[in-house]
XYZ file of C-alpha atoms in Angstrom:
543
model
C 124.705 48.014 -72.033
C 125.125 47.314 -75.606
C 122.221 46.770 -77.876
C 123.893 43.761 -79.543
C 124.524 42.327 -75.952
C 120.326 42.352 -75.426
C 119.517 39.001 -76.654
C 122.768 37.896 -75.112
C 123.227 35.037 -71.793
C 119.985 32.164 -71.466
C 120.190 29.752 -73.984
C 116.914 29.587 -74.203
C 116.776 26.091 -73.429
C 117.358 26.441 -69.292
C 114.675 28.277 -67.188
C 115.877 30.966 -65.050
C 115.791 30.774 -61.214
C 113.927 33.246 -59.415
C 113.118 33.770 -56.583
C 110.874 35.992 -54.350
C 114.000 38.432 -53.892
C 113.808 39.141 -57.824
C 110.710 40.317 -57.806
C 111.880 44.051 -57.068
C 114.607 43.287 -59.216
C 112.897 42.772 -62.095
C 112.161 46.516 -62.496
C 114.973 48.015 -60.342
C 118.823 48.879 -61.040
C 120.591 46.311 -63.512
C 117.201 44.477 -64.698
C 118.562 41.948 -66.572
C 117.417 40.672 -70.180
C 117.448 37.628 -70.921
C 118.031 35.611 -74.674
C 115.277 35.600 -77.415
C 114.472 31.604 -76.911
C 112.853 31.322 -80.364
C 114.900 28.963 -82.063
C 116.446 25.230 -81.480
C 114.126 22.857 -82.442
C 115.719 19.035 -81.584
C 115.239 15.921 -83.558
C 112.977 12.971 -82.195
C 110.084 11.865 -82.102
C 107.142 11.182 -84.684
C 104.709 13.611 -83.821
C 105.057 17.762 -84.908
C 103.665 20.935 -85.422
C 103.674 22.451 -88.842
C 106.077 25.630 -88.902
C 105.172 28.862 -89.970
C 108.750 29.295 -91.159
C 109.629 30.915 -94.663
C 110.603 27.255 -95.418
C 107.660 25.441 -94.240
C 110.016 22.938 -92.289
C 108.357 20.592 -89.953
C 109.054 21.071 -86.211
C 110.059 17.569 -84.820
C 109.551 16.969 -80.787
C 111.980 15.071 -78.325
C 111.692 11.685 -77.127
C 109.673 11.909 -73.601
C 111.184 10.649 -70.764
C 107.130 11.552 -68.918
C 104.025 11.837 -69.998
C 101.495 13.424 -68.124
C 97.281 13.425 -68.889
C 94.784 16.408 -68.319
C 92.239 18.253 -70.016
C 93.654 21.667 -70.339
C 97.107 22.275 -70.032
C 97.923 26.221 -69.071
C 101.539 27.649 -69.990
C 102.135 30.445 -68.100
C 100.933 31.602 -64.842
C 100.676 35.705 -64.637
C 97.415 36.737 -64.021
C 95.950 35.476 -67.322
C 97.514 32.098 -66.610
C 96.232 31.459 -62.966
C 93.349 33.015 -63.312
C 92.526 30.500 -66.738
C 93.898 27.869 -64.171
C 91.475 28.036 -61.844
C 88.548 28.697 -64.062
C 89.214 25.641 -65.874
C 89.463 23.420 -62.493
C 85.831 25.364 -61.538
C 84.745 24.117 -64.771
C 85.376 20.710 -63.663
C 88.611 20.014 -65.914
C 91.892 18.236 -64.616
C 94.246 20.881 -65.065
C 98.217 21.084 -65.401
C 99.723 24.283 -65.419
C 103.081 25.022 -66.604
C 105.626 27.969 -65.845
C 109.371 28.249 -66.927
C 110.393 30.163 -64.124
C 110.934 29.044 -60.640
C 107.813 31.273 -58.972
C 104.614 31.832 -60.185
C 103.643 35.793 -61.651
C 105.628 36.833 -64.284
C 105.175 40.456 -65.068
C 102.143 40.712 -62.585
C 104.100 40.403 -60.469
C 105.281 44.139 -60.722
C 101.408 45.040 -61.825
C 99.689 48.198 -59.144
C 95.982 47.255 -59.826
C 93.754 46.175 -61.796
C 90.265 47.078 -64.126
C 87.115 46.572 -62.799
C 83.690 47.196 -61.534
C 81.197 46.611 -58.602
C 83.198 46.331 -55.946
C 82.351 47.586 -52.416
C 84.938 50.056 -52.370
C 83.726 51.794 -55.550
C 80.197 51.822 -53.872
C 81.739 53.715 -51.006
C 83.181 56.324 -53.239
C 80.050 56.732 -55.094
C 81.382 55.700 -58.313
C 79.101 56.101 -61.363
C 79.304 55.692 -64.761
C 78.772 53.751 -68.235
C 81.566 51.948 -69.131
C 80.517 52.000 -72.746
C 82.104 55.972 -72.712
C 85.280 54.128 -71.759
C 85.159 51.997 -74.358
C 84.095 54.597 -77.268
C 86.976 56.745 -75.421
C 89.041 54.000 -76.364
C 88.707 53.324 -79.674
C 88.624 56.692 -80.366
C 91.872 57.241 -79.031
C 93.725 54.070 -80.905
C 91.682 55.113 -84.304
C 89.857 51.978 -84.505
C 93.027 50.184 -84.824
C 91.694 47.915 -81.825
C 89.140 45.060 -81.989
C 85.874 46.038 -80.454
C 84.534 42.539 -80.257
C 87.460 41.971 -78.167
C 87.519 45.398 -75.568
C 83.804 44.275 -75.806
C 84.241 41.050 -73.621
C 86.324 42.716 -71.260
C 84.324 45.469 -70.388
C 80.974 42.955 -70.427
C 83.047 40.874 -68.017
C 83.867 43.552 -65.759
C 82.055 43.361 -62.722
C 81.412 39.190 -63.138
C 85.675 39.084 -63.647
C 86.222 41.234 -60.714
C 84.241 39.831 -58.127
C 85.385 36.690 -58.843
C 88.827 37.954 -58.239
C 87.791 39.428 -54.948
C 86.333 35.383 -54.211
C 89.890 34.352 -54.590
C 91.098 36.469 -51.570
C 92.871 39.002 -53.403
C 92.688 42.427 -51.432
C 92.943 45.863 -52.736
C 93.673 48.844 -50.810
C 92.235 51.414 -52.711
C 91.399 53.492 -56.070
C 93.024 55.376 -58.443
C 92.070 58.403 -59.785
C 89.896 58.739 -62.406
C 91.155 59.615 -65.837
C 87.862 60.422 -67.320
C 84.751 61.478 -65.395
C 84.012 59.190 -62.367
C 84.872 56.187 -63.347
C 87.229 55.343 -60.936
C 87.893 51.199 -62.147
C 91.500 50.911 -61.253
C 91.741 48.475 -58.392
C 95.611 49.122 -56.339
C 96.678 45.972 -55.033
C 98.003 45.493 -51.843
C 101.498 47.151 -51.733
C 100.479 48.261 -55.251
C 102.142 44.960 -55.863
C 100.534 41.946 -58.261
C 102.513 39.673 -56.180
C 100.049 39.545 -53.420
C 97.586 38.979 -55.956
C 99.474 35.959 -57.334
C 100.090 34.718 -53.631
C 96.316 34.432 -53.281
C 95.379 33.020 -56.622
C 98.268 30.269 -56.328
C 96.386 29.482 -52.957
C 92.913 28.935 -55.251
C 94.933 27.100 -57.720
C 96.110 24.348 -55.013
C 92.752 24.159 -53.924
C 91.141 23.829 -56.676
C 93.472 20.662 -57.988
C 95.488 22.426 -60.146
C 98.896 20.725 -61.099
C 101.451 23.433 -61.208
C 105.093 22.602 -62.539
C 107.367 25.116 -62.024
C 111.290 25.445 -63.822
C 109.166 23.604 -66.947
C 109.113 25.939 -69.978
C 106.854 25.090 -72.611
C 108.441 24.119 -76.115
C 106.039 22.969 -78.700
C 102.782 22.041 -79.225
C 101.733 18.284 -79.787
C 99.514 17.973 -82.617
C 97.587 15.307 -84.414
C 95.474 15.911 -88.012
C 95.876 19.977 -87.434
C 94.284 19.697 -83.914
C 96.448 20.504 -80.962
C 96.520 17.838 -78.770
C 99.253 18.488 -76.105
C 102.333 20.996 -75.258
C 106.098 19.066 -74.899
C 107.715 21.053 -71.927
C 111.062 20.530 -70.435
C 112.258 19.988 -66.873
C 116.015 20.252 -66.613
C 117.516 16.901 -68.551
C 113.350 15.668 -68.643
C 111.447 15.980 -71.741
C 107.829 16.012 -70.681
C 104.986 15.486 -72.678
C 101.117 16.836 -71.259
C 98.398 15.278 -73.396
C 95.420 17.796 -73.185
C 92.104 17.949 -75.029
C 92.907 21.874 -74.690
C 95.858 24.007 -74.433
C 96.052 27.890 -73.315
C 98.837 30.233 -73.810
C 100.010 32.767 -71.427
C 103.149 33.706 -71.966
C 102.906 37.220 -71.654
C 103.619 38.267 -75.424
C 107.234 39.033 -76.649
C 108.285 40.679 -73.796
C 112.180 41.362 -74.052
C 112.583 39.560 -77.366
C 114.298 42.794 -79.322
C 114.482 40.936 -82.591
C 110.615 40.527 -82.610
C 110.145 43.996 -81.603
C 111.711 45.545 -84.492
C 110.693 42.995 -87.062
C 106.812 43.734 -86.034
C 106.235 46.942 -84.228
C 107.116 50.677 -85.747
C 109.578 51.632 -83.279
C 113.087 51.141 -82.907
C 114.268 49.036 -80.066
C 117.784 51.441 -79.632
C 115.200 53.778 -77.826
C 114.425 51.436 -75.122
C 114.839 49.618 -72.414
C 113.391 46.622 -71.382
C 111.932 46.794 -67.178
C 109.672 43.896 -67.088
C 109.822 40.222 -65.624
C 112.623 38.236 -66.935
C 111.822 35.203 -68.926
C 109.090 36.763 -71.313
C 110.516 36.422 -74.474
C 107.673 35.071 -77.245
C 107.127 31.459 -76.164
C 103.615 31.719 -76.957
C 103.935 33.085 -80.283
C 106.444 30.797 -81.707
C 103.794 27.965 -80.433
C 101.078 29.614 -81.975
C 103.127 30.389 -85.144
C 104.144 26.004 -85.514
C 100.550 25.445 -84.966
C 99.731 26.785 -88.577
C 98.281 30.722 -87.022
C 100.161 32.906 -89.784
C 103.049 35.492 -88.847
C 102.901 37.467 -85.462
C 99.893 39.414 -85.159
C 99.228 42.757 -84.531
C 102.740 43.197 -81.765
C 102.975 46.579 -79.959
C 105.324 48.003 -77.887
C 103.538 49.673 -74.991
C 105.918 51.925 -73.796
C 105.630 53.830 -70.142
C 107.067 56.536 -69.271
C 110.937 57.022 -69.824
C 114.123 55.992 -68.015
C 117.820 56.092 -68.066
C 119.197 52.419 -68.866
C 120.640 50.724 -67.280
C 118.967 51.761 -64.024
C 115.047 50.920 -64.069
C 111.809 52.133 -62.611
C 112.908 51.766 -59.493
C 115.934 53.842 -59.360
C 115.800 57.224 -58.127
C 118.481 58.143 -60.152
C 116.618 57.369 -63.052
C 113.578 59.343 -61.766
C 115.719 62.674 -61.631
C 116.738 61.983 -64.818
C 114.102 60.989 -66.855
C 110.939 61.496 -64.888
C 111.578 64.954 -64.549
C 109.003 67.137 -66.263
C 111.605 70.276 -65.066
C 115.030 69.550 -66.864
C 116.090 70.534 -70.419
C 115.613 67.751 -72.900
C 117.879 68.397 -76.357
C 118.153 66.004 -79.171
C 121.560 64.251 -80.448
C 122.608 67.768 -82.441
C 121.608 69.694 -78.723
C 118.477 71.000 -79.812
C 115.604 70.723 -77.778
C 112.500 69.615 -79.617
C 109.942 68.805 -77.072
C 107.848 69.972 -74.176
C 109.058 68.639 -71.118
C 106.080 68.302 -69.641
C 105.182 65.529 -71.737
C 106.792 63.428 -69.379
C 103.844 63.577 -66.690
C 101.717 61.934 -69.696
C 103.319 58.536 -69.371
C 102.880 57.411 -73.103
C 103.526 60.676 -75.410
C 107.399 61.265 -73.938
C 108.190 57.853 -75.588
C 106.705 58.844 -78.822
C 108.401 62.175 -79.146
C 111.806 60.104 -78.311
C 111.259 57.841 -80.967
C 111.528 60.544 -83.293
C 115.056 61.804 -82.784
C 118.443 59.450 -83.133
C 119.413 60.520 -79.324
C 117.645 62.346 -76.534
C 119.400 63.990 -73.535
C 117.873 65.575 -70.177
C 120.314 68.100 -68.420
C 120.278 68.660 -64.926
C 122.312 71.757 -63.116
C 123.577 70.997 -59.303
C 120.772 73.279 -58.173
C 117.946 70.901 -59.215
C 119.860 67.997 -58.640
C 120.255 69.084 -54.927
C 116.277 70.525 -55.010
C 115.406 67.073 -55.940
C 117.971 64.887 -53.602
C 116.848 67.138 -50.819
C 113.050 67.437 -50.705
C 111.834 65.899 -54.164
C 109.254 67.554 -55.732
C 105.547 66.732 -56.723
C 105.801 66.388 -60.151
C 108.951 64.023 -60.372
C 108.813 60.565 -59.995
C 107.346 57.094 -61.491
C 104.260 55.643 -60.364
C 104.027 53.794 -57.429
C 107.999 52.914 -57.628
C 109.117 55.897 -56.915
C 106.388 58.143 -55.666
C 106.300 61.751 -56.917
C 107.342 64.248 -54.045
C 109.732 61.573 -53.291
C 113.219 63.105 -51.771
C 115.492 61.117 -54.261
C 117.988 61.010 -51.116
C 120.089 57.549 -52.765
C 120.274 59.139 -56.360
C 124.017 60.669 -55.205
C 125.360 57.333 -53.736
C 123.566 56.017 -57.509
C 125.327 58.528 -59.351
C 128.439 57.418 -57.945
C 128.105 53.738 -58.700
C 127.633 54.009 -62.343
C 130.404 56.444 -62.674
C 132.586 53.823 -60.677
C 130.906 51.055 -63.053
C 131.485 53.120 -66.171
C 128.040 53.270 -67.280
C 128.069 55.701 -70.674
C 124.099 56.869 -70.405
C 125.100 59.715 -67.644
C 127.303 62.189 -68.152
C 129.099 65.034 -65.496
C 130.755 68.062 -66.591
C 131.952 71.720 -65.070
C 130.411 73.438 -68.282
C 128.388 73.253 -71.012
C 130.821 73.715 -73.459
C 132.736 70.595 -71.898
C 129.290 68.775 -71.560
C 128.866 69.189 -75.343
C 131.931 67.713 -76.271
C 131.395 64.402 -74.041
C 127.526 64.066 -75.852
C 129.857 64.901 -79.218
C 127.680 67.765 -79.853
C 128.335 71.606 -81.368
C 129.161 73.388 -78.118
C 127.922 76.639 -79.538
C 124.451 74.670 -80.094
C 124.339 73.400 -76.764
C 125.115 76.783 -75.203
C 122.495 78.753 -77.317
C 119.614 76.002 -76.406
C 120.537 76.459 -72.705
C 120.313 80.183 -72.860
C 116.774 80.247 -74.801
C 115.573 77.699 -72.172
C 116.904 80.256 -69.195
C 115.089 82.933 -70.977
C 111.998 80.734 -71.020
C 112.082 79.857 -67.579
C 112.574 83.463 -66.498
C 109.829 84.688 -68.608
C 107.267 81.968 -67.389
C 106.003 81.827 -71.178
C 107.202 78.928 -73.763
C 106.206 80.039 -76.646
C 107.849 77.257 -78.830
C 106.864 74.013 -76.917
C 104.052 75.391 -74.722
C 105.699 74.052 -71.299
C 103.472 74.319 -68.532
C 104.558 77.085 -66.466
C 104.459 75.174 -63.098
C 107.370 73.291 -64.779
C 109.347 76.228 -65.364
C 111.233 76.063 -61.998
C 114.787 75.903 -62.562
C 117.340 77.371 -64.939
C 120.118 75.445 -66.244
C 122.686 77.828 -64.577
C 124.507 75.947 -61.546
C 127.365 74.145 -62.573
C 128.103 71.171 -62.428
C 125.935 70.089 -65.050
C 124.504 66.490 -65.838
C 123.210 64.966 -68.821
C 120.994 61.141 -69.074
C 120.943 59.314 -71.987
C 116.997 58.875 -71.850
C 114.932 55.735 -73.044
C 111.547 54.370 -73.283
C 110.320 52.087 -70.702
C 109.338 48.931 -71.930
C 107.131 47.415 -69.108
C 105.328 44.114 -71.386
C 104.443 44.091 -74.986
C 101.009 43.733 -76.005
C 100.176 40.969 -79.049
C 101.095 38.603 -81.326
C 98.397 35.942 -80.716
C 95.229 35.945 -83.314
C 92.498 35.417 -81.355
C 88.600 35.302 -81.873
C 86.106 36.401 -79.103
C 86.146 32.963 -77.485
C 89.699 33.335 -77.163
C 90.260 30.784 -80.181
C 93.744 31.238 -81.647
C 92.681 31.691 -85.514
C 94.552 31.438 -88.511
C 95.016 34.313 -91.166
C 91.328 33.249 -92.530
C 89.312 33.444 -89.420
C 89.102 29.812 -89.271
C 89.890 28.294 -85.476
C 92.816 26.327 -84.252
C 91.104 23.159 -82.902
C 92.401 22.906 -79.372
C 94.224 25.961 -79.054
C 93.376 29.028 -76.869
C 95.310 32.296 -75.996
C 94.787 34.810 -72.895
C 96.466 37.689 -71.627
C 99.139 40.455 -73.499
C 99.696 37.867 -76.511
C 96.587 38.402 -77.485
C 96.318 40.774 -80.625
C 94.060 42.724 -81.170
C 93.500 45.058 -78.356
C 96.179 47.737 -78.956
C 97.029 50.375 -81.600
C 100.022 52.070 -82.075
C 100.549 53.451 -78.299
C 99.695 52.087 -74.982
C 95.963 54.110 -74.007
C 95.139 55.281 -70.189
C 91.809 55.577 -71.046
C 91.266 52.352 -69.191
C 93.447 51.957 -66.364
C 95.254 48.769 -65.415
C 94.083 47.496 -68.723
C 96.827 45.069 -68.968
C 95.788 43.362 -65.665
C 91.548 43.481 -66.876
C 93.161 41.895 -70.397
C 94.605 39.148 -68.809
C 92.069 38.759 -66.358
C 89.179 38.744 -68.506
C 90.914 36.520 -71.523
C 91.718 33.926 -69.165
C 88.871 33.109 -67.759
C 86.885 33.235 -71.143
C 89.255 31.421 -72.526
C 89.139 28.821 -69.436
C 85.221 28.574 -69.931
C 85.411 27.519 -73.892
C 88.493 25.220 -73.216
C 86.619 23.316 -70.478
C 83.219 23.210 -72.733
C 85.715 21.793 -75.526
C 87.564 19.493 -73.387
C 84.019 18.076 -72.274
C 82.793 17.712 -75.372
């Protein structure tokens, strides 16, 4: 896939139709990426949002061919969406909710668990600890970078948030490990799939009266005097208007929208490769931007782990490749540069890519057969594809992209020919293989510092295969200014009357890379935003 061909396909202006069957897709071989959606404004009607824009120009809204009354309106319906859905309806509000795809989740749908504490099951394992050490671990590890009156609410929230979640039905079939001490908070969904946790929460959102309109992005915001007073969302040929008291954004950040991910984050999107839900592409942050909010705040690129595009989380293929703690990784010039091992660390492999113009993993055919035959416990991704995993359909894989022509993986009956298809010095190449033999036969790295119990395998058995490796780009984090009441706030502090944010838009929680320190984060974000941000819309709307 070509970078230029990224932001290529959707108009922006059509929502795409999923359905249940996508929801592995999303993540798996050939995830698809869909167009940035942040421009097209259409001439119309009286009523506007001020732009952001370098030229100030005034966004004008459609003609409606509906109009449609509530309190709160909700745009977006992950797990920051429903669960500020169905808050707001507890609350007593009338409540539409509106999603541009054609099922309910977005990227939660893909999510394993999420943060929390108090539950039964934590009781049972004898969990202890003060979640104020997770927090201080936190901001610690971002620097202060983050907003502590922000991880504040969250963590305050955790055990109220949770439990409430655990009301709606939602089951979880166990916990993680801990990452520090015994704080074991990461709730696994069923299936290690968010999808069952949307199932159950779209069952709480019928109940509860909520309006739900599916295939109806969200375009604009309807304002009046500054305040937002409504969202203009369109349905096919229909231009609908929802007059709200309230409006909350959940859009899921920038998501696959490249062009915002260079402009406001410090890495380089050429290094990555976008495995999230389709459709997530900024919405919210253009909205936020018309309604007077400033430029994009705070974006970050949380990348996970590494992959081999075009092939996904999902692909086995891409595990030997990439989630392989055991091959040789060399740089563009065929030097290596890194320890390996970084790989089992989720979020430093990404960094260390990010520094070098190209970055290569070579495989001989005796750990590609190792691997295809029996797997082994230290490669794999997550709960996709489980380490110790016998990566038994990475051959028939390999095969398909050759057939397809795919130019990330690479086959050859040398090194020296293997250097000349990555158009590298073979004599480099050749010397960087024999130092890393050396190191594996001595058991010591005394360069990188590679874990011994990594050290496995020589790169001796031809043939010999080299993956183009990227960063996995699961969701991006930011972009919305928000204030502890889940305000969206303007570059002075000041509050956007009417206007609310929840979930991964929400700046202000992230530094420069994604942090583990709090596991399932993403999912206690979204969980915890929403609902605050369902409690002060309601209160507002009632006012």
């Amino acid at each position: 896939m070509k970078k230029n061909d990224r932001n290529a396909g959707l108009s922006g202006n059509e929502p795409l139709m999923l359905t249940r069957r996508h929801l592995l897709m999303g993540m798996g071989v050939g995830a698809a990426t869909v167009a940035a959606g942040l421009s097209g404004c259409a001439a119309g009607a009286p009523q506007g949002a001020t732009s952001a824009s370098a030229d100030d120009a005034s966004t004008t809204l459609k003609e409606p061919t509906e109009t449609v009354e509530a309190d709160v309106v909700v745009v977006g319906s992950g797990i920051a969406g429903m669960s500020a859905a169905i808050t707001a309806a507890e609350e007593g509000a009338k409540v539409v909710q509106l999603e541009k795809q054609s099922i309910l989740g977005g990227g939660s749908n893909f999510a394993e668990g999420v943060f929390g504490m108090g539950s039964d099951l934590q009781k049972e394992a004898g969990v202890t600890g003060d979640l104020a050490d997770l927090l201080a671990i936190e901001m610690e590890f971002q620097k202060y970078k983050v907003d502590y009156t922000l991880w504040k609410g969250v963590l305050d929230g955790a055990e109220e948030n949770l439990l409430w979640l655990i009301d709606q039905g939602v089951e979880f079939i166990g916990l993680n490990e801990a990452i520090y001490g015994n704080l074991r908070t990461q709730h696994l969904y069923k299936d290690h799939r968010g999808a069952n946790m949307i199932a159950k929460l779209e069952e709480s959102a019928r109940a509860a009266g909520v309006e739900t309109r599916l295939s109806t992005p969200a375009k604009h915001l309807i304002m009046e005097d500054g305040i937002v007073t409504g969202v203009q969302a369109e349905s096919g040929k229909d231009v609908i208007n929802v007059k709200a008291k309230a409006v909350i954004l959940a859009t899921g950040s920038s998501g696959s929208n490249w062009e915002l991910f260079d402009r406001h984050t410090s890495r380089s999107s050429k290094h990555y490769m976008w495995c999230g839900a389709q459709g997530i592409e900024g919405d919210g942050i253009k909205m936020a931007e018309e309604a007077g909010m400033g430029e994009c705040y705070r974006l970050m690129a949380p990348i996970v782990g590494t992959t081999v595009e075009p092939l996904g989380l999902t692909s086995q293929l891409a595990a030997l490749g990439a989630c392989n703690p055991i091959a040789l990784w060399v740089n563009q010039d065929g030097v290596r540069y890194m320890d390996e091992g970084q790989v089992r660390k989720v979020i430093t492999a990404p960094n260390a890519l990010d520094t070098q113009i190209t970055s290569y993993s070579i495989v001989d055919q005796a750990l590609f057969d190792t691997l295809v035959e029996n797997g082994d416990p230290n490669v794999g991704w997550g709960f996709y594809v489980p380490r110790g995993t016998a990566l038994s359909e990475a051959p028939d894989e390999l095969e398909r992209e050759f057939e397809r022509g795919t130019e990330t993986i690479f086959k050859a009956d040398s090194i020296t020919e293997l250097a000349e298809q990555l158009s590298m010095d073979p004599a480099v190449l050749q010397q960087t293989v024999e130092e890393y033999n050396d190191v594996v036969d001595a058991q010591v790295d005394t360069v990188h510092r590679k874990d011994p119990k990594y050290l496995t395998h020589q790169v001796a058995a031809p043939p010999f295969y080299a993956f183009h490796v990227v960063g996995s780009n699961v969701n991006m984090f930011g972009g919305i200014h928000i204030n502890a009441n889940c305000e969206v706030v303007r570059e002075d502090g000041s509050a956007i009357e009417g206007l609310y944010a929840a979930g991964l838009e929400c700046g202000g929680f992230q530094g420069e890379t994604y942090g583990i320190s709090i596991p399932s984060s993403c999912q206690g974000i979204g969980l915890s935003t929403g609902r605050c941000s369902a409690k002060h819309a309601a209160a507002y709307a009632r006012a």
